[in-house]
mmCIF file of C-alpha atoms and ligand atoms in Angstrom:
data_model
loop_
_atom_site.group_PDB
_atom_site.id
_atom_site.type_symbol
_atom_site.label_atom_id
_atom_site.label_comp_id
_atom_site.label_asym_id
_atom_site.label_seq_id
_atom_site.Cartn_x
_atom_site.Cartn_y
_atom_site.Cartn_z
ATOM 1 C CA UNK A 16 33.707 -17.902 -18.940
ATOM 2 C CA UNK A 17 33.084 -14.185 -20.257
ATOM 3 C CA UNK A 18 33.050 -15.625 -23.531
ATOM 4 C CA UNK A 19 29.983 -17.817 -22.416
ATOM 5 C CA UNK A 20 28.202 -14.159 -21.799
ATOM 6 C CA UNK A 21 29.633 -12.628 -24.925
ATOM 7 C CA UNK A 22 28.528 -15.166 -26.597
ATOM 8 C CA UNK A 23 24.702 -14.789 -25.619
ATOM 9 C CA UNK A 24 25.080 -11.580 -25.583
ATOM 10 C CA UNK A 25 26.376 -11.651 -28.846
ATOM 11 C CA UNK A 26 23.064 -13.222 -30.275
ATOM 12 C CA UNK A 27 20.887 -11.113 -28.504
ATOM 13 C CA UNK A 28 22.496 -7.760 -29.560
ATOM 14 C CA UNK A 29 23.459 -9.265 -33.341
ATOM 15 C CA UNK A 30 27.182 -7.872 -33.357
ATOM 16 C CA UNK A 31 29.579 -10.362 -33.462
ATOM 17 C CA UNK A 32 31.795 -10.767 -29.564
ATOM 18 C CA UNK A 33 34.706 -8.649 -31.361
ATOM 19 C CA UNK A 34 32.715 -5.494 -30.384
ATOM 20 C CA UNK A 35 31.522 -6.491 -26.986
ATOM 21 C CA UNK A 36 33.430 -5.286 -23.827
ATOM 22 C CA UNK A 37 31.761 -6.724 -20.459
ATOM 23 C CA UNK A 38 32.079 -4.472 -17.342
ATOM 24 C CA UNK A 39 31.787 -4.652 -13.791
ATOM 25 C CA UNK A 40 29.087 -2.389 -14.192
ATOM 26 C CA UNK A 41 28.674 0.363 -17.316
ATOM 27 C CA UNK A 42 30.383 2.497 -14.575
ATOM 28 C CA UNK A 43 33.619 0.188 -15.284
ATOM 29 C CA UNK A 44 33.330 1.040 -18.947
ATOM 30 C CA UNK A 45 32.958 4.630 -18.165
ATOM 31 C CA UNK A 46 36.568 4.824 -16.058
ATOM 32 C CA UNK A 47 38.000 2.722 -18.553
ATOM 33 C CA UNK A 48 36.878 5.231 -21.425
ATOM 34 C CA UNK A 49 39.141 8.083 -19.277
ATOM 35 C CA UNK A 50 42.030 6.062 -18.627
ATOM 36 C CA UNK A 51 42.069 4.727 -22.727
ATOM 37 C CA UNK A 52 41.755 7.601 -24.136
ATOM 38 C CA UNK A 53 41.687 11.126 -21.926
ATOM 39 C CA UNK A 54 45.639 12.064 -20.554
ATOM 40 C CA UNK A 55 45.606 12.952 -16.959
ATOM 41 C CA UNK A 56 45.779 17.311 -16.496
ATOM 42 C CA UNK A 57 45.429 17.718 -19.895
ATOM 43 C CA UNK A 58 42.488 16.471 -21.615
ATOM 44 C CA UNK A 59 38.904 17.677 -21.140
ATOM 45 C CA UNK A 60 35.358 15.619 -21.910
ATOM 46 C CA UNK A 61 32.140 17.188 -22.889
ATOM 47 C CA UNK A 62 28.943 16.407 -20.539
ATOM 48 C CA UNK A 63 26.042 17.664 -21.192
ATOM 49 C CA UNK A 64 23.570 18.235 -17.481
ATOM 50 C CA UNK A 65 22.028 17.540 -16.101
ATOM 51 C CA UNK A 66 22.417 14.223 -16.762
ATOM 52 C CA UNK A 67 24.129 10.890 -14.915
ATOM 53 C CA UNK A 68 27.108 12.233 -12.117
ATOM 54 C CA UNK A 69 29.156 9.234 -12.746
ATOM 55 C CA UNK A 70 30.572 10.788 -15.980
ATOM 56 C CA UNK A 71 32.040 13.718 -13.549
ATOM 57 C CA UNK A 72 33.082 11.507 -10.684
ATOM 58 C CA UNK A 73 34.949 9.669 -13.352
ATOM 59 C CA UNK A 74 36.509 12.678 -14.965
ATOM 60 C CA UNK A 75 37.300 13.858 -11.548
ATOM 61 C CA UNK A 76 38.887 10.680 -10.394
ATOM 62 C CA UNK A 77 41.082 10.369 -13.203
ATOM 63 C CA UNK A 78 41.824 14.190 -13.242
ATOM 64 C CA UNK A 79 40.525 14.903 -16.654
ATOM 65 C CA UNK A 80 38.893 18.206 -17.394
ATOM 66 C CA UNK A 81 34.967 18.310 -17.788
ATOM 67 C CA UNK A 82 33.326 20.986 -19.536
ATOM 68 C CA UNK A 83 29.723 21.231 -19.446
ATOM 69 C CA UNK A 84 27.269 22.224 -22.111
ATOM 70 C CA UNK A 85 23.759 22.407 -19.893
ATOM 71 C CA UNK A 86 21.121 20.874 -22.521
ATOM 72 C CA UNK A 87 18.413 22.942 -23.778
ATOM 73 C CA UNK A 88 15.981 24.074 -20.594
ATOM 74 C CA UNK A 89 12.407 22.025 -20.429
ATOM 75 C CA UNK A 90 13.302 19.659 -23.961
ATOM 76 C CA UNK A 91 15.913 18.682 -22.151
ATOM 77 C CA UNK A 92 17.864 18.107 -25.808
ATOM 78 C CA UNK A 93 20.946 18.656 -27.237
ATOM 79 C CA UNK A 94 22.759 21.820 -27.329
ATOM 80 C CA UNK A 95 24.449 20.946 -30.210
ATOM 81 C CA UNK A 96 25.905 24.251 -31.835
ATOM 82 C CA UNK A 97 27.139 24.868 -27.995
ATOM 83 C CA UNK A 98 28.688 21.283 -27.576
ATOM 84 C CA UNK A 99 30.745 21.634 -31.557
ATOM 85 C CA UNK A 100 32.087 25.198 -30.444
ATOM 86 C CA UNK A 101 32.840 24.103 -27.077
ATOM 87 C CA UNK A 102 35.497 21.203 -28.564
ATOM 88 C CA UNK A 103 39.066 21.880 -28.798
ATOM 89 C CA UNK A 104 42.026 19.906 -29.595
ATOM 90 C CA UNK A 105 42.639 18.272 -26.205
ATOM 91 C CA UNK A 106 38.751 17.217 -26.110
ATOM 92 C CA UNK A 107 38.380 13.197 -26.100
ATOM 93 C CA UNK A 108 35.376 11.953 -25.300
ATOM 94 C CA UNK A 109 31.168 13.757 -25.432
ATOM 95 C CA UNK A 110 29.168 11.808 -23.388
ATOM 96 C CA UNK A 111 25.169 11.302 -24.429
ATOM 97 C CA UNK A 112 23.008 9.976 -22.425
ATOM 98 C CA UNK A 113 19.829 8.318 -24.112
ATOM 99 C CA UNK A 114 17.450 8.128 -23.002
ATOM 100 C CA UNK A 115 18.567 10.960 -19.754
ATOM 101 C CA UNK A 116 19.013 10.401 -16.215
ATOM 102 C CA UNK A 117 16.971 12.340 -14.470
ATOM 103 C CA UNK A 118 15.111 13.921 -17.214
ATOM 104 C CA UNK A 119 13.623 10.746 -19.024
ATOM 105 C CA UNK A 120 13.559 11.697 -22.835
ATOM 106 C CA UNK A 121 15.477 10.544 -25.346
ATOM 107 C CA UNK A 122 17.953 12.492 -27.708
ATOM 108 C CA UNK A 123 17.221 13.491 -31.156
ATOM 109 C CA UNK A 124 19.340 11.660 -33.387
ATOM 110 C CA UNK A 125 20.106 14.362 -35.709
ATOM 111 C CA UNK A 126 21.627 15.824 -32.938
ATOM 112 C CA UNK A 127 23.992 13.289 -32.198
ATOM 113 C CA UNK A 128 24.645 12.254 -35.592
ATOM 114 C CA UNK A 129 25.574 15.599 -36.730
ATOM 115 C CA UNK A 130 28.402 15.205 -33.280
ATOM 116 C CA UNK A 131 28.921 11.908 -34.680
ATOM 117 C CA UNK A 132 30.544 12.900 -37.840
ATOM 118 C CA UNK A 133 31.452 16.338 -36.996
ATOM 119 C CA UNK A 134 33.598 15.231 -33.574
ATOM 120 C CA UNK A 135 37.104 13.585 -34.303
ATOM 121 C CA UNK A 136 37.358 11.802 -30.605
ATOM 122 C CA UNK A 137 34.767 9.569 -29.199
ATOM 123 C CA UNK A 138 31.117 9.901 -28.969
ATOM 124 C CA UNK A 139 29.870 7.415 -25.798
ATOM 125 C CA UNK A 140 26.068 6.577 -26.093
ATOM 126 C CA UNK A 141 24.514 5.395 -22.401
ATOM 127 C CA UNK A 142 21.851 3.482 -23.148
ATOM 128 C CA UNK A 143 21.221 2.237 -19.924
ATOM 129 C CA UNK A 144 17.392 2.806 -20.076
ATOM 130 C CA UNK A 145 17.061 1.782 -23.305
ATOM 131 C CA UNK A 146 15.018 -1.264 -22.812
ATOM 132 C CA UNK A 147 12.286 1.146 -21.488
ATOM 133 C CA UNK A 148 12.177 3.517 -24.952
ATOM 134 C CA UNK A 149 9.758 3.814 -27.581
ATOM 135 C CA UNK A 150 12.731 3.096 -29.936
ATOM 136 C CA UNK A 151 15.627 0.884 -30.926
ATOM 137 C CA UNK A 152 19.407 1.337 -29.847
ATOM 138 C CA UNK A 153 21.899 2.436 -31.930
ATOM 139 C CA UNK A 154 24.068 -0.362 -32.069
ATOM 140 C CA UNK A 155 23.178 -1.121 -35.860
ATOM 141 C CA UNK A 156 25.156 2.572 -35.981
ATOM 142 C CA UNK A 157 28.462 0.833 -34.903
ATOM 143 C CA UNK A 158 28.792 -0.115 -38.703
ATOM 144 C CA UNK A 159 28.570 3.703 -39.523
ATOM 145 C CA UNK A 160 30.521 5.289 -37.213
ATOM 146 C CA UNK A 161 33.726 3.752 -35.719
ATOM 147 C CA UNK A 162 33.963 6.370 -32.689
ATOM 148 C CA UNK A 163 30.446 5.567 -30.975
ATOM 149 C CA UNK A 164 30.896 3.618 -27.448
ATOM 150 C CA UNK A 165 27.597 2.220 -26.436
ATOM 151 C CA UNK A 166 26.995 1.585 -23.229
ATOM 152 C CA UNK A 167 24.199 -0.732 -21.944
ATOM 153 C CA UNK A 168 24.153 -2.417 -18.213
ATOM 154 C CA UNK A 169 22.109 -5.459 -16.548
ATOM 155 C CA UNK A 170 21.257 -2.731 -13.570
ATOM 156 C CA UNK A 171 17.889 -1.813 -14.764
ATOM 157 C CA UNK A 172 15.656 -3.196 -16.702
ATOM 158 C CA UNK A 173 16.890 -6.629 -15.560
ATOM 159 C CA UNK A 174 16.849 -4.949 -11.747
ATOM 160 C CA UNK A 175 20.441 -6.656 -11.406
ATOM 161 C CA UNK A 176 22.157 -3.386 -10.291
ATOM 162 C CA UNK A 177 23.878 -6.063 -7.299
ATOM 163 C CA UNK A 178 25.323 -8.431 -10.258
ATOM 164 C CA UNK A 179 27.614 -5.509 -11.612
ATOM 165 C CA UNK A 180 27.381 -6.752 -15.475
ATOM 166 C CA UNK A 181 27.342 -3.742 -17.488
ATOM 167 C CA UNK A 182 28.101 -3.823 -21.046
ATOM 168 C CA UNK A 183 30.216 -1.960 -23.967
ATOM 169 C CA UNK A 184 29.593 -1.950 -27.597
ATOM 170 C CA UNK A 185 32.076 -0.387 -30.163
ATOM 171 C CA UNK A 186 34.645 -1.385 -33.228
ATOM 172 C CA UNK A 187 37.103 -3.592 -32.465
ATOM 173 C CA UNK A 188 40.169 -1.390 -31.780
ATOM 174 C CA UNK A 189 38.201 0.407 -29.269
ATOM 175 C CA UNK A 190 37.417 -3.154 -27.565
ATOM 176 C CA UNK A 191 40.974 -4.135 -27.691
ATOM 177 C CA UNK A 192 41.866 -1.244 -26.172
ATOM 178 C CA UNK A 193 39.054 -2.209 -23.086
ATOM 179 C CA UNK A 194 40.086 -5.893 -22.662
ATOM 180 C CA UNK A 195 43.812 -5.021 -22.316
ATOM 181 C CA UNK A 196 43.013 -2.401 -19.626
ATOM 182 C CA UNK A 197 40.842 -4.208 -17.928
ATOM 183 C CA UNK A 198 41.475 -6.372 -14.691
ATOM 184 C CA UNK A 199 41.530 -9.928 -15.834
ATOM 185 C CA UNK A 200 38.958 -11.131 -13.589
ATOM 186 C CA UNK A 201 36.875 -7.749 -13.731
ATOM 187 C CA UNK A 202 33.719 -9.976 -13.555
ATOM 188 C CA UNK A 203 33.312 -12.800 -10.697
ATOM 189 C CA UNK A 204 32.084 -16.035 -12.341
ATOM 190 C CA UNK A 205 28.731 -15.916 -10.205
ATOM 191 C CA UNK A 206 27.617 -12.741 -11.639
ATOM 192 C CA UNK A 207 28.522 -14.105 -14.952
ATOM 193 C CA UNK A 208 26.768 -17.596 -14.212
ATOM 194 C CA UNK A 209 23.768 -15.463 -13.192
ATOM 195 C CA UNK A 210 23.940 -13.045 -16.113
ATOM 196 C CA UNK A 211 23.870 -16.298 -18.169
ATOM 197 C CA UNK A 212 20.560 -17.026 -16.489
ATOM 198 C CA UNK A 213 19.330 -13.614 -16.886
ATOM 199 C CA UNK A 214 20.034 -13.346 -20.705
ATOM 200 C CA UNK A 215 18.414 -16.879 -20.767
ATOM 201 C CA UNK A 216 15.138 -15.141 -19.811
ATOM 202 C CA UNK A 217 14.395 -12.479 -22.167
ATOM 203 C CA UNK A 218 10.679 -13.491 -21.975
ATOM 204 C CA UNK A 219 10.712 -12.508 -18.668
ATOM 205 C CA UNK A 220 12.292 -9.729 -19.009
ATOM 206 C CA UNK A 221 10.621 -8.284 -21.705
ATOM 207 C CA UNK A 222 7.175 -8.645 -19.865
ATOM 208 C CA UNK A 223 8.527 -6.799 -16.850
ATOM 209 C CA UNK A 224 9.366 -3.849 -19.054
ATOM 210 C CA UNK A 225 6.350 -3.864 -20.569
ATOM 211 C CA UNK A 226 4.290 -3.706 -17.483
ATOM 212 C CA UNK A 227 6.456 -0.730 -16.250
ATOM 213 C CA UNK A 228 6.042 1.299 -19.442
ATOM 214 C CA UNK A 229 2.499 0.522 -19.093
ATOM 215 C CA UNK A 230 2.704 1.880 -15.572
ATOM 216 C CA UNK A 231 4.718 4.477 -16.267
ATOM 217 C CA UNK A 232 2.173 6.017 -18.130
ATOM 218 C CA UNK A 233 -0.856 5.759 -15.992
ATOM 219 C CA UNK A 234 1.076 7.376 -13.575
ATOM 220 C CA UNK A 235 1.798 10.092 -15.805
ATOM 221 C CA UNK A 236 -1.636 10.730 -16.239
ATOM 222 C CA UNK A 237 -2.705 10.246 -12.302
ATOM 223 C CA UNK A 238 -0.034 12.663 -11.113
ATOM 224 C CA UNK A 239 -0.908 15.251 -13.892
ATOM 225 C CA UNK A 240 -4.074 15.625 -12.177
ATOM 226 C CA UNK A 241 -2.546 16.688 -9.153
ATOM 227 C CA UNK A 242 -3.185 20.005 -7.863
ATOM 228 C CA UNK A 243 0.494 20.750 -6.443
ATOM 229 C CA UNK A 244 1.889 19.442 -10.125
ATOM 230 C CA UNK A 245 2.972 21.925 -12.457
ATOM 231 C CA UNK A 246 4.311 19.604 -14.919
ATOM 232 C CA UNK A 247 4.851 15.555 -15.601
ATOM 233 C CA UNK A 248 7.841 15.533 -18.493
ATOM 234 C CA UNK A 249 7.981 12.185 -21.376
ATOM 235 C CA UNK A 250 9.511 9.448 -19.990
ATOM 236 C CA UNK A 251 11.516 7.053 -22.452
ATOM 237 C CA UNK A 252 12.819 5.703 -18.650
ATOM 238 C CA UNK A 253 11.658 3.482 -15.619
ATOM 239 C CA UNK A 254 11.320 6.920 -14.165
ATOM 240 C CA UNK A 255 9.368 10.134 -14.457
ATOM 241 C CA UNK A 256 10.305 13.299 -13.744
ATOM 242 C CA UNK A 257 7.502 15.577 -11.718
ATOM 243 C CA UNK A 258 7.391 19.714 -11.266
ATOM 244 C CA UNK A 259 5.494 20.608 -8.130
ATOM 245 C CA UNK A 260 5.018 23.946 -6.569
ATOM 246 C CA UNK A 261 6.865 22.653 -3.116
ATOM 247 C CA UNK A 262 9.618 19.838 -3.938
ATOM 248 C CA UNK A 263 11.360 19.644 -0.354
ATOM 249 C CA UNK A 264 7.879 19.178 1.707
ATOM 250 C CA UNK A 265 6.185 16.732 -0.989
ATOM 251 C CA UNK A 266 9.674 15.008 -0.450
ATOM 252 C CA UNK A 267 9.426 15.328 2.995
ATOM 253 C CA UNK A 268 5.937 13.973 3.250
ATOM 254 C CA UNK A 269 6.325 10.687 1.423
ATOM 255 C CA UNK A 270 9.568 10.310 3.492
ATOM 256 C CA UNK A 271 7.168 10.489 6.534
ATOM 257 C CA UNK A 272 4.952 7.823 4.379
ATOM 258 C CA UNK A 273 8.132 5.134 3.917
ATOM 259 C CA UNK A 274 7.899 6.204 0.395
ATOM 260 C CA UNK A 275 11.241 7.081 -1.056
ATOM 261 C CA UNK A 276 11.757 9.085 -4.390
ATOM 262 C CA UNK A 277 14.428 11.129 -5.550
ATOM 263 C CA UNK A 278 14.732 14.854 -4.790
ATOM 264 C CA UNK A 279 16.195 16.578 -8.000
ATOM 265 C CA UNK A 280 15.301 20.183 -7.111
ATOM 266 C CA UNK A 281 18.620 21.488 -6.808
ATOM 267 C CA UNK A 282 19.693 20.087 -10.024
ATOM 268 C CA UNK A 283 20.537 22.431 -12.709
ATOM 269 C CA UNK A 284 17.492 23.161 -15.178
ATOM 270 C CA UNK A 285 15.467 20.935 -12.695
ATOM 271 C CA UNK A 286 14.552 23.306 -10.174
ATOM 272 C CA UNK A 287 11.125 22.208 -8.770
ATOM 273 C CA UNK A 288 10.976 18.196 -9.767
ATOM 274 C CA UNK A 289 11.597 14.880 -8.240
ATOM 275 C CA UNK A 290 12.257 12.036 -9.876
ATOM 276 C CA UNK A 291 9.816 9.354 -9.443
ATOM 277 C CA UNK A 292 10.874 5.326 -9.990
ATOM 278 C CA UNK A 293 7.749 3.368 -11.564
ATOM 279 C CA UNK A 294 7.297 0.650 -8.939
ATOM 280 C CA UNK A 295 5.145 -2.772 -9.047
ATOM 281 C CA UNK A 296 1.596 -1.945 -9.701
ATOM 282 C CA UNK A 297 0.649 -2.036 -5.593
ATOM 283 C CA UNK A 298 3.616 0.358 -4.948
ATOM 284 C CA UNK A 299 2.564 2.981 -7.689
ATOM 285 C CA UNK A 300 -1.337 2.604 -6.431
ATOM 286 C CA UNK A 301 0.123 3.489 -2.941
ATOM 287 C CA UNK A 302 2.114 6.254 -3.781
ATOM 288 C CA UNK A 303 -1.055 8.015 -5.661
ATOM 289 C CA UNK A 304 -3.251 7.338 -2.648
ATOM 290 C CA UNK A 305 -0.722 9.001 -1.095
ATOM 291 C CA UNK A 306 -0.360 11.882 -2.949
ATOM 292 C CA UNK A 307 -4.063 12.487 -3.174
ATOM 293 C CA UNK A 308 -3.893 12.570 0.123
ATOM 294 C CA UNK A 309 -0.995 15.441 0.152
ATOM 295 C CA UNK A 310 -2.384 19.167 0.773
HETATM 296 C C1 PLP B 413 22.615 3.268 -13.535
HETATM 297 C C2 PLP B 413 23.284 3.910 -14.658
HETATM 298 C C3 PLP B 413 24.523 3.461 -15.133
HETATM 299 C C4 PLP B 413 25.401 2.477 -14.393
HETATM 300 O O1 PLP B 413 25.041 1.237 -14.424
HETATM 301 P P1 PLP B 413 25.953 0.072 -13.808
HETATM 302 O O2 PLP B 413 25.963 -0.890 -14.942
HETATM 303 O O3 PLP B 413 25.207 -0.397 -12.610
HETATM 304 O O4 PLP B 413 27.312 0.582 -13.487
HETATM 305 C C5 PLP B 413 25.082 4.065 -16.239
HETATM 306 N N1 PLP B 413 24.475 5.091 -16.833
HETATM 307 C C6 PLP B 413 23.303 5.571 -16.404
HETATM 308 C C7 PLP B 413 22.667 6.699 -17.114
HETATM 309 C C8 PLP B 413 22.662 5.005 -15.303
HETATM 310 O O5 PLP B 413 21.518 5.527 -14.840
#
């Protein structure tokens, strides 16, 4: 039955099902990645924050080392001179994210080719927003560079974070490698039958993320005229990240409003923001009512 999925999948993407892992969630492919290729107390990954925690749960889990290269404060890119000195011979995997959870922008892709071909482990791409960016993934890259994993997931822009149907892309040694670690039946058939469904709907689909990058903006330009805001970064995301002058009571005060955003002040290099989900077009009109409304 996976090969049903695959097998959409397959058209959709244009790679052929030799180079498509399916997960029970990306965060499957992401544990997998650690247990493939990364020894237990001796290997080490690079992440680069802040970016998405699952990377560091999953290093932590399966007791691989994590060093962190912070990317570059307010572009939020690459630290790429930091990330090639900071490799060493037990490093396996550099994990991207593109476009970045919580920051919203995408990577340049000088900067990741140049890790690409300078890196001799495994570069994983999480493109789990990508639907949402103002450009294209990098799976035509797979023909380029056989040590890119990317990751894509049915959590987001198809809102079917419950399904747990996340995919991988990558050469076929590296998806050999996935399918014999993975649990045979790592994906129940109704998640699969519904994933069928989904995939049969890109119309759909595609019009919901086109409303929300339409929204996205216009609240980018609302909550920039907000006293309290010091700064509204580029989204490539369903998200935006906000500065504010006071992130714990603005938090506080939607709380007190039923309106529930994420609080990403005491993340590294995002002291002062929140991270705002774009909602339908009533939810986003309520939260700006509300924030006028905030003094
Ligand atoms: C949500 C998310 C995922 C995980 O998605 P699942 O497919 O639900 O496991 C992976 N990477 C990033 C950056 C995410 O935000």
């Amino acid at each position: 039955m996976q090969l049903a999925v695959k097998e959409k999948l397959s058209k959709i993407k244009g790679l052929p099902i030799e180079n498509i892992f399916l997960g029970n969630g990306s965060d499957e492919a992401i544990d997998i990645l650690f247990r493939a290729f990364c020894n237990p107390g001796k290997d080490n990954v690079i992440v680069c924050p802040p970016t998405y925690g699952m990377y560091e749960v999953s290093a932590n889990i399966n007791d691989v080392g994590v060093l962190k290269v912070p990317l570059i404060p307010e572009t939020f890119q690459l630290d790429e001179a930091t990330i090639l000195k900071s490799i060493n011979a037990t490093t396996k995997l550099i994990f991207i994210c593109c476009p970045n959870n919580p920051t919203g922008n995408g990577v340049a892709w000088n900067s990741i080719k140049s890790i690409l071909e300078k890196f001799n482990g495994i570069v994983v791409i999480d493109e789990a927003y990508i639907n949402f960016a103002s450009y294209k993934s990098l799976i035509p890259e797979l023909l380029n560079y056989p040590n890119v994993v990317i990751l894509q997931t049915l959590s987001k822009a198809w809102g079917l974070a419950g399904l747990r149907v996340g995919m991988a892309f990558a050469s076929e040694p590296i998806i050999d490698v996935f399918n014999k670690i993975k649990p045979p039946y790592n994906i129940n058939v109704v998640s699969q039958k519904l994933a069928l469904d989904a995939l049969d709907n890109m119309q759909q689909v595609n019009s919901w993320i086109k409303q929300i990058v339409e929204e996205r903006e216009r609240l980018r330009k609302e909550i920039l005229q907000l006293f309290f805001v010091e700064k509204v970064y580029d989204s490539e995301a369903n998200f935006i990240l906000v500065k504010v002058e006071t992130p714990e009571l603005l938090y506080y005060y939607l709380t007190q409003n039923k309106i529930v955003i994420r609080d990403r002040s005491k993340v590294m290099l995002c002291e002062g923001c929140l991270r705002i989900t774009v909602g339908t077009k009533e939810e986003n009109d309520l939260l700006i009512e509300t924030l006028k409304k905030y003094k």
